[in-house]
Amino acid sequence: MPLGGFSSPPASPPPTASRRSPSSSSMPASSASTSSPTSPCFSSAHSPPPPCTCTCSASTASSPRSPHLTFPIALKSASRLPDPLRPGEQLHARSLKLPSHSNPHVLTSLLNLYAKCGLLVLHRALFDEMPHPNTVSWTALITAYMDAGALKEAVHVARSAFASGLRPDSFTAVRVLTACARVADLATGETVWRAAQQEGIAQSVFVATAVIDLYVKCGEMAKAREVFDKMQDKDAVAWGAMVGRYASNGHPREALDLFLAMQAEGVRPDCYTVAGALSACTSLGALDMGQQVIRMVDWDEFFDNPVLGTALIDMYAKCGSTAEAWVVFQQMRNKDIIVWNAMILGLGMTGHEKIAFGLVA
């Protein structure tokens, strides 16, 4: 049955309107770390590759500066190449001939290069040869496992690091807290949080936001709010994170209360915060409140920003204002698959299956 006030569906919908879920498979450490036969771990028990002929290593060899300063620079340059493994191996081989080959700066630069190449076996073997890993070295190893999708291994390494007395900086704390949140490891995450407090970095917006995310992912909303309330310098990202977490975890009233408190503090919301507030209005069926939220944003932003447009379409459709949802959909200039899905689901929920099918076909 035609929907009053609607024009015909757009002529060129995407080939499919089903939501694509990203791959959830994690690369295990064993598969992510398989190295080629030409990439041995360069300990004293192995033969290094042929002498280096690359430009960066030649300049390093002839430089009057200390090798522990020049090698990290050369390795960083090599890591930016499309295929960094060969020059990296050559630099590694040359470094073994110098007294500074065990310098932590040199070794950490090698760790980063092998991590970029996806060679976790080499990366871990080199790390295990370090007599006294520092914070940067531990973080490089944890990050390598995270980038390979081996989150449990990353958290396991983090536990070992903190057991050995690691004193984290804010970057390390955020990386480990992120890994803990993804695998819902509350115990390890709280260990990191206590260490962050001891090191005086707990007030970092990035660290506090990461621990809020950890608590939310582990179902500890009260603890997440406690951390948020104690933050001294809340920026729009921190406010938005808390509003969004409330909205997406079944606490729409708390999300709206916090959104209003944010307005009272004079903090301008970003698109994710507005989307979280609109999602809360959708859950409550509070169309009037949603209209108030809309007035806080330049109307054109809803047509240019898929995040805002999707939230607005979803709210209108689920609150019974399907015609308004359709108007927003038609005027949007950037329609991604999520925008299309929101409109199709909204039409289907309100008895306009034929129009919804027309968008899919």
Short mmCIF file of C-alpha atoms in Angstrom, two decimals:
data_model
loop_
_atom_site.label_atom_id
_atom_site.label_comp_id
_atom_site.label_asym_id
_atom_site.label_seq_id
_atom_site.Cartn_x
_atom_site.Cartn_y
_atom_site.Cartn_z
CA MET A 1 0.00 0.00 0.00
CA PRO A 2 1.60 3.37 -0.98
CA LEU A 3 2.76 5.60 1.84
CA GLY A 4 1.20 9.04 1.75
CA GLY A 5 3.64 11.81 0.96
CA PHE A 6 6.35 9.40 -0.27
CA SER A 7 7.87 9.57 -3.69
CA SER A 8 9.10 6.48 -5.46
CA PRO A 9 12.18 4.75 -4.07
CA PRO A 10 15.58 5.94 -5.26
CA ALA A 11 16.47 4.42 -8.60
CA SER A 12 19.85 2.99 -7.67
CA PRO A 13 19.85 1.26 -4.31
CA PRO A 14 22.91 -0.75 -3.32
CA PRO A 15 23.03 -4.38 -4.49
CA THR A 16 22.23 -5.61 -1.01
CA ALA A 17 20.78 -3.97 2.03
CA SER A 18 21.67 -6.56 4.58
CA ARG A 19 24.07 -5.42 7.24
CA ARG A 20 27.51 -6.79 6.72
CA SER A 21 29.11 -7.94 9.91
CA PRO A 22 32.86 -7.54 10.04
CA SER A 23 34.92 -10.65 10.29
CA SER A 24 35.13 -11.71 13.89
CA SER A 25 37.83 -14.27 13.41
CA SER A 26 40.95 -13.58 15.40
CA MET A 27 44.31 -14.53 14.05
CA PRO A 28 45.97 -16.88 16.50
CA ALA A 29 49.53 -16.14 17.44
CA SER A 30 50.77 -19.25 15.68
CA SER A 31 49.27 -18.35 12.30
CA ALA A 32 50.03 -14.67 12.58
CA SER A 33 53.62 -15.34 13.45
CA THR A 34 54.63 -17.82 10.77
CA SER A 35 57.84 -16.57 9.23
CA SER A 36 59.38 -17.48 5.93
CA PRO A 37 62.49 -19.68 5.73
CA THR A 38 64.46 -16.64 4.68
CA SER A 39 63.61 -14.76 7.87
CA PRO A 40 65.41 -16.47 10.75
CA CYS A 41 65.70 -14.96 14.18
CA PHE A 42 69.10 -13.34 14.27
CA SER A 43 70.50 -14.56 17.54
CA SER A 44 74.10 -15.63 17.85
CA ALA A 45 73.06 -19.17 16.96
CA HIS A 46 71.90 -18.18 13.46
CA SER A 47 73.65 -16.94 10.37
CA PRO A 48 72.79 -13.36 9.39
CA PRO A 49 71.67 -12.49 5.87
CA PRO A 50 74.10 -11.14 3.26
CA PRO A 51 75.75 -7.78 3.96
CA CYS A 52 73.49 -4.78 3.72
CA THR A 53 73.51 -2.75 0.54
CA CYS A 54 70.56 -0.45 1.22
CA THR A 55 71.09 3.30 1.42
CA CYS A 56 69.86 3.72 4.97
CA SER A 57 72.28 1.13 6.38
CA ALA A 58 75.20 2.53 4.43
CA SER A 59 74.62 5.96 5.90
CA THR A 60 74.30 4.39 9.32
CA ALA A 61 77.62 2.60 8.97
CA SER A 62 79.46 5.74 7.93
CA SER A 63 77.78 8.05 10.42
CA PRO A 64 80.02 9.53 13.12
CA ARG A 65 77.15 9.45 15.56
CA SER A 66 76.54 6.63 18.02
CA PRO A 67 75.00 3.55 16.36
CA HIS A 68 72.34 3.29 19.06
CA LEU A 69 71.06 6.65 17.80
CA THR A 70 71.41 6.11 14.06
CA PHE A 71 70.14 2.54 13.81
CA PRO A 72 66.66 3.32 15.20
CA ILE A 73 66.37 6.13 12.63
CA ALA A 74 67.40 3.81 9.81
CA LEU A 75 65.05 1.07 11.01
CA LYS A 76 62.16 3.52 11.23
CA SER A 77 62.88 4.61 7.65
CA ALA A 78 62.97 0.99 6.52
CA SER A 79 59.65 0.24 8.22
CA ARG A 80 57.99 2.88 6.05
CA LEU A 81 58.94 1.09 2.84
CA PRO A 82 56.30 -0.96 0.99
CA ASP A 83 58.34 -4.11 1.66
CA PRO A 84 60.38 -3.40 4.80
CA LEU A 85 61.50 -6.95 5.61
CA ARG A 86 64.62 -7.21 3.42
CA PRO A 87 66.22 -3.88 4.44
CA GLY A 88 65.17 -4.58 8.01
CA GLU A 89 66.96 -7.93 7.98
CA GLN A 90 70.06 -6.31 6.53
CA LEU A 91 70.10 -3.61 9.19
CA HIS A 92 69.58 -6.24 11.86
CA ALA A 93 72.54 -8.24 10.55
CA ARG A 94 74.75 -5.15 10.51
CA SER A 95 73.71 -4.20 14.05
CA LEU A 96 74.90 -7.59 15.34
CA LYS A 97 78.48 -6.61 14.46
CA LEU A 98 78.37 -3.57 16.72
CA PRO A 99 78.62 -3.30 20.51
CA SER A 100 75.28 -1.50 20.56
CA HIS A 101 73.30 -4.44 19.10
CA SER A 102 71.67 -5.08 22.49
CA ASN A 103 70.78 -1.44 23.05
CA PRO A 104 67.07 -1.23 24.00
CA HIS A 105 66.40 1.54 21.46
CA VAL A 106 67.83 -0.57 18.65
CA LEU A 107 65.98 -3.70 19.75
CA THR A 108 62.68 -1.86 20.16
CA SER A 109 62.99 -0.43 16.65
CA LEU A 110 63.55 -3.96 15.36
CA LEU A 111 60.49 -5.14 17.29
CA ASN A 112 58.35 -2.51 15.60
CA LEU A 113 59.68 -3.42 12.16
CA TYR A 114 59.05 -7.16 12.57
CA ALA A 115 55.59 -6.43 13.96
CA LYS A 116 54.77 -4.42 10.84
CA CYS A 117 55.85 -7.42 8.76
CA GLY A 118 53.50 -9.67 10.77
CA LEU A 119 56.38 -11.85 11.96
CA LEU A 120 55.35 -12.51 15.53
CA VAL A 121 57.72 -15.45 15.93
CA LEU A 122 60.69 -13.19 15.14
CA HIS A 123 59.19 -10.41 17.19
CA ARG A 124 58.70 -12.57 20.27
CA ALA A 125 62.09 -14.31 19.95
CA LEU A 126 63.84 -10.96 19.74
CA PHE A 127 61.87 -9.66 22.71
CA ASP A 128 62.79 -12.72 24.78
CA GLU A 129 66.48 -11.96 24.14
CA MET A 130 66.15 -8.52 25.73
CA PRO A 131 67.73 -8.63 29.21
CA HIS A 132 65.67 -5.76 30.60
CA PRO A 133 62.59 -4.88 28.50
CA ASN A 134 61.38 -1.35 29.10
CA THR A 135 57.89 0.12 28.86
CA VAL A 136 58.24 0.84 25.14
CA SER A 137 59.38 -2.74 24.43
CA TRP A 138 56.52 -4.30 26.39
CA THR A 139 54.05 -2.00 24.65
CA ALA A 140 55.46 -2.93 21.24
CA LEU A 141 54.94 -6.63 21.98
CA ILE A 142 51.41 -6.12 23.31
CA THR A 143 50.51 -3.97 20.30
CA ALA A 144 51.91 -6.57 17.89
CA TYR A 145 49.62 -9.25 19.34
CA MET A 146 46.64 -6.88 19.27
CA ASP A 147 47.26 -5.93 15.65
CA ALA A 148 47.40 -9.64 14.78
CA GLY A 149 44.03 -10.20 16.47
CA ALA A 150 45.61 -12.31 19.21
CA LEU A 151 43.92 -10.43 22.03
CA LYS A 152 44.19 -13.12 24.68
CA GLU A 153 47.92 -13.39 24.05
CA ALA A 154 48.18 -9.60 24.32
CA VAL A 155 46.47 -9.66 27.71
CA HIS A 156 48.66 -12.56 28.84
CA VAL A 157 51.77 -10.56 27.94
CA ALA A 158 50.34 -7.57 29.80
CA ARG A 159 49.90 -9.67 32.93
CA SER A 160 53.53 -10.77 32.69
CA ALA A 161 54.62 -7.17 32.18
CA PHE A 162 52.85 -5.88 35.25
CA ALA A 163 54.02 -8.85 37.31
CA SER A 164 57.59 -7.87 36.40
CA GLY A 165 57.01 -4.35 37.71
CA LEU A 166 56.08 -2.49 34.53
CA ARG A 167 55.27 1.17 35.17
CA PRO A 168 52.92 2.14 32.36
CA ASP A 169 52.71 5.43 30.56
CA SER A 170 49.34 6.62 29.24
CA PHE A 171 49.84 5.01 25.82
CA THR A 172 50.63 1.60 27.33
CA ALA A 173 47.70 1.83 29.73
CA VAL A 174 45.27 2.64 26.93
CA ARG A 175 46.52 -0.23 24.75
CA VAL A 176 46.25 -2.79 27.54
CA LEU A 177 42.87 -1.52 28.76
CA THR A 178 41.57 -1.73 25.19
CA ALA A 179 42.71 -5.34 24.89
CA CYS A 180 41.17 -6.19 28.28
CA ALA A 181 37.88 -4.61 27.24
CA ARG A 182 37.74 -6.62 24.02
CA VAL A 183 38.15 -9.93 25.88
CA ALA A 184 36.17 -8.75 28.95
CA ASP A 185 39.13 -9.40 31.30
CA LEU A 186 38.08 -7.21 34.21
CA ALA A 187 40.72 -8.46 36.66
CA THR A 188 43.69 -7.58 34.45
CA GLY A 189 42.07 -4.31 33.44
CA GLU A 190 41.65 -3.25 37.05
CA THR A 191 45.30 -4.11 37.69
CA VAL A 192 46.23 -1.72 34.89
CA TRP A 193 43.87 0.92 36.26
CA ARG A 194 45.45 0.73 39.73
CA ALA A 195 48.90 1.06 38.17
CA ALA A 196 47.69 4.08 36.18
CA GLN A 197 46.47 5.70 39.39
CA GLN A 198 49.81 5.04 41.08
CA GLU A 199 51.69 6.56 38.14
CA GLY A 200 49.51 9.69 38.17
CA ILE A 201 48.05 9.15 34.68
CA ALA A 202 44.52 8.22 35.75
CA GLN A 203 43.28 11.72 34.95
CA SER A 204 44.28 11.39 31.31
CA VAL A 205 41.10 11.61 29.24
CA PHE A 206 42.32 8.73 27.09
CA VAL A 207 43.12 6.44 30.03
CA ALA A 208 39.88 7.25 31.85
CA THR A 209 37.80 6.73 28.71
CA ALA A 210 39.52 3.38 28.12
CA VAL A 211 38.73 2.17 31.64
CA ILE A 212 35.13 3.39 31.27
CA ASP A 213 34.88 1.26 28.15
CA LEU A 214 36.34 -1.71 30.05
CA TYR A 215 33.75 -1.40 32.83
CA VAL A 216 30.91 -1.03 30.34
CA LYS A 217 32.00 -4.09 28.35
CA CYS A 218 32.16 -6.05 31.61
CA GLY A 219 28.68 -4.91 32.70
CA GLU A 220 29.94 -2.61 35.48
CA MET A 221 28.00 0.54 34.61
CA ALA A 222 28.13 1.91 38.17
CA LYS A 223 31.93 1.70 38.21
CA ALA A 224 32.08 3.28 34.77
CA ARG A 225 30.00 6.22 35.99
CA GLU A 226 32.16 6.55 39.10
CA VAL A 227 35.27 6.92 36.94
CA PHE A 228 33.48 9.42 34.71
CA ASP A 229 32.29 11.54 37.63
CA LYS A 230 35.84 11.76 39.01
CA MET A 231 37.32 13.00 35.74
CA GLN A 232 38.53 16.57 36.19
CA ASP A 233 38.72 17.59 32.53
CA LYS A 234 35.87 16.03 30.59
CA ASP A 235 35.99 16.81 26.89
CA ALA A 236 33.31 16.10 24.29
CA VAL A 237 34.79 12.65 23.64
CA ALA A 238 34.49 11.63 27.30
CA TRP A 239 30.92 12.91 27.56
CA GLY A 240 29.99 11.26 24.30
CA ALA A 241 31.51 7.95 25.33
CA MET A 242 29.45 7.83 28.51
CA VAL A 243 26.22 8.93 26.80
CA GLY A 244 26.73 6.36 24.06
CA ARG A 245 27.54 3.56 26.52
CA TYR A 246 24.36 4.26 28.48
CA ALA A 247 22.26 4.35 25.32
CA SER A 248 23.67 1.13 23.89
CA ASN A 249 23.48 -0.83 27.14
CA GLY A 250 19.83 -0.43 28.06
CA HIS A 251 20.02 2.78 30.12
CA PRO A 252 18.28 5.38 27.92
CA ARG A 253 17.08 7.61 30.77
CA GLU A 254 20.59 7.87 32.20
CA ALA A 255 21.88 8.65 28.69
CA LEU A 256 19.45 11.55 28.28
CA ASP A 257 20.08 12.87 31.80
CA LEU A 258 23.80 12.91 31.08
CA PHE A 259 23.25 14.55 27.70
CA LEU A 260 21.29 17.35 29.37
CA ALA A 261 24.01 17.71 32.01
CA MET A 262 26.53 18.02 29.19
CA GLN A 263 24.49 20.86 27.70
CA ALA A 264 24.36 22.57 31.08
CA GLU A 265 28.16 22.41 31.26
CA GLY A 266 28.38 24.15 27.90
CA VAL A 267 30.13 21.25 26.13
CA ARG A 268 29.27 21.04 22.44
CA PRO A 269 28.30 17.46 21.52
CA ASP A 270 29.93 15.67 18.61
CA CYS A 271 27.98 13.55 16.14
CA TYR A 272 28.40 10.36 18.19
CA THR A 273 27.00 12.01 21.32
CA VAL A 274 23.99 13.32 19.41
CA ALA A 275 23.47 9.88 17.87
CA GLY A 276 23.59 8.34 21.35
CA ALA A 277 21.00 10.82 22.63
CA LEU A 278 18.71 10.13 19.66
CA SER A 279 19.10 6.40 20.26
CA ALA A 280 18.00 6.93 23.86
CA CYS A 281 14.95 8.88 22.65
CA THR A 282 14.16 6.02 20.28
CA SER A 283 14.29 3.47 23.10
CA LEU A 284 11.93 5.59 25.20
CA GLY A 285 9.64 6.53 22.31
CA ALA A 286 10.33 10.13 23.30
CA LEU A 287 9.84 11.92 19.98
CA ASP A 288 9.40 15.33 21.64
CA MET A 289 12.73 15.00 23.42
CA GLY A 290 14.29 13.86 20.17
CA GLN A 291 13.07 17.03 18.48
CA GLN A 292 14.85 19.05 21.18
CA VAL A 293 18.06 17.17 20.49
CA ILE A 294 17.70 17.78 16.74
CA ARG A 295 17.45 21.53 17.28
CA MET A 296 20.94 21.50 18.82
CA VAL A 297 22.48 20.45 15.49
CA ASP A 298 22.72 22.19 12.13
CA TRP A 299 20.07 20.47 10.01
CA ASP A 300 22.44 19.98 7.08
CA GLU A 301 24.68 17.80 9.24
CA PHE A 302 22.00 15.11 9.27
CA PHE A 303 22.12 14.98 5.48
CA ASP A 304 25.93 14.89 5.26
CA ASN A 305 26.78 12.63 8.20
CA PRO A 306 25.67 8.96 7.95
CA VAL A 307 25.97 8.50 11.74
CA LEU A 308 23.53 11.34 12.45
CA GLY A 309 21.27 10.52 9.51
CA THR A 310 20.91 6.89 10.55
CA ALA A 311 20.07 7.84 14.14
CA LEU A 312 17.44 10.33 12.97
CA ILE A 313 15.84 7.92 10.48
CA ASP A 314 15.74 5.21 13.14
CA MET A 315 14.13 7.52 15.70
CA TYR A 316 11.47 8.85 13.33
CA ALA A 317 10.58 5.39 12.01
CA LYS A 318 10.38 3.68 15.40
CA CYS A 319 8.43 6.57 16.92
CA GLY A 320 5.78 6.30 14.19
CA SER A 321 6.87 9.24 12.02
CA THR A 322 7.79 7.19 8.96
CA ALA A 323 7.08 10.02 6.51
CA GLU A 324 9.65 12.23 8.26
CA ALA A 325 12.13 9.34 8.21
CA TRP A 326 11.59 9.01 4.45
CA VAL A 327 12.21 12.74 3.90
CA VAL A 328 15.50 12.54 5.78
CA PHE A 329 16.50 9.42 3.83
CA GLN A 330 15.77 11.05 0.46
CA GLN A 331 17.76 14.18 1.30
CA MET A 332 20.81 12.39 2.64
CA ARG A 333 23.83 12.90 0.41
CA ASN A 334 25.96 10.10 1.84
CA LYS A 335 24.01 6.86 2.16
CA ASP A 336 26.03 3.89 3.37
CA ILE A 337 24.69 0.37 3.95
CA ILE A 338 23.69 1.20 7.53
CA VAL A 339 21.55 4.13 6.36
CA TRP A 340 19.79 1.90 3.82
CA ASN A 341 19.17 -0.77 6.45
CA ALA A 342 17.72 1.75 8.89
CA MET A 343 15.21 2.95 6.29
CA ILE A 344 14.29 -0.55 5.13
CA LEU A 345 13.75 -1.78 8.69
CA GLY A 346 11.75 1.33 9.54
CA LEU A 347 9.45 0.80 6.56
CA GLY A 348 9.04 -2.88 7.35
CA MET A 349 8.14 -2.20 10.98
CA THR A 350 5.42 0.29 10.04
CA GLY A 351 3.54 -1.77 7.46
CA HIS A 352 5.20 -0.51 4.30
CA GLU A 353 6.73 -3.79 3.22
CA LYS A 354 6.28 -3.15 -0.51
CA ILE A 355 8.25 0.08 -0.39
CA ALA A 356 10.89 -1.63 1.74
CA PHE A 357 11.13 -4.44 -0.79
CA GLY A 358 11.49 -1.85 -3.56
CA LEU A 359 14.62 -0.54 -1.84
CA VAL A 360 16.11 -4.03 -1.67
CA ALA A 361 15.21 -5.16 -5.20
#
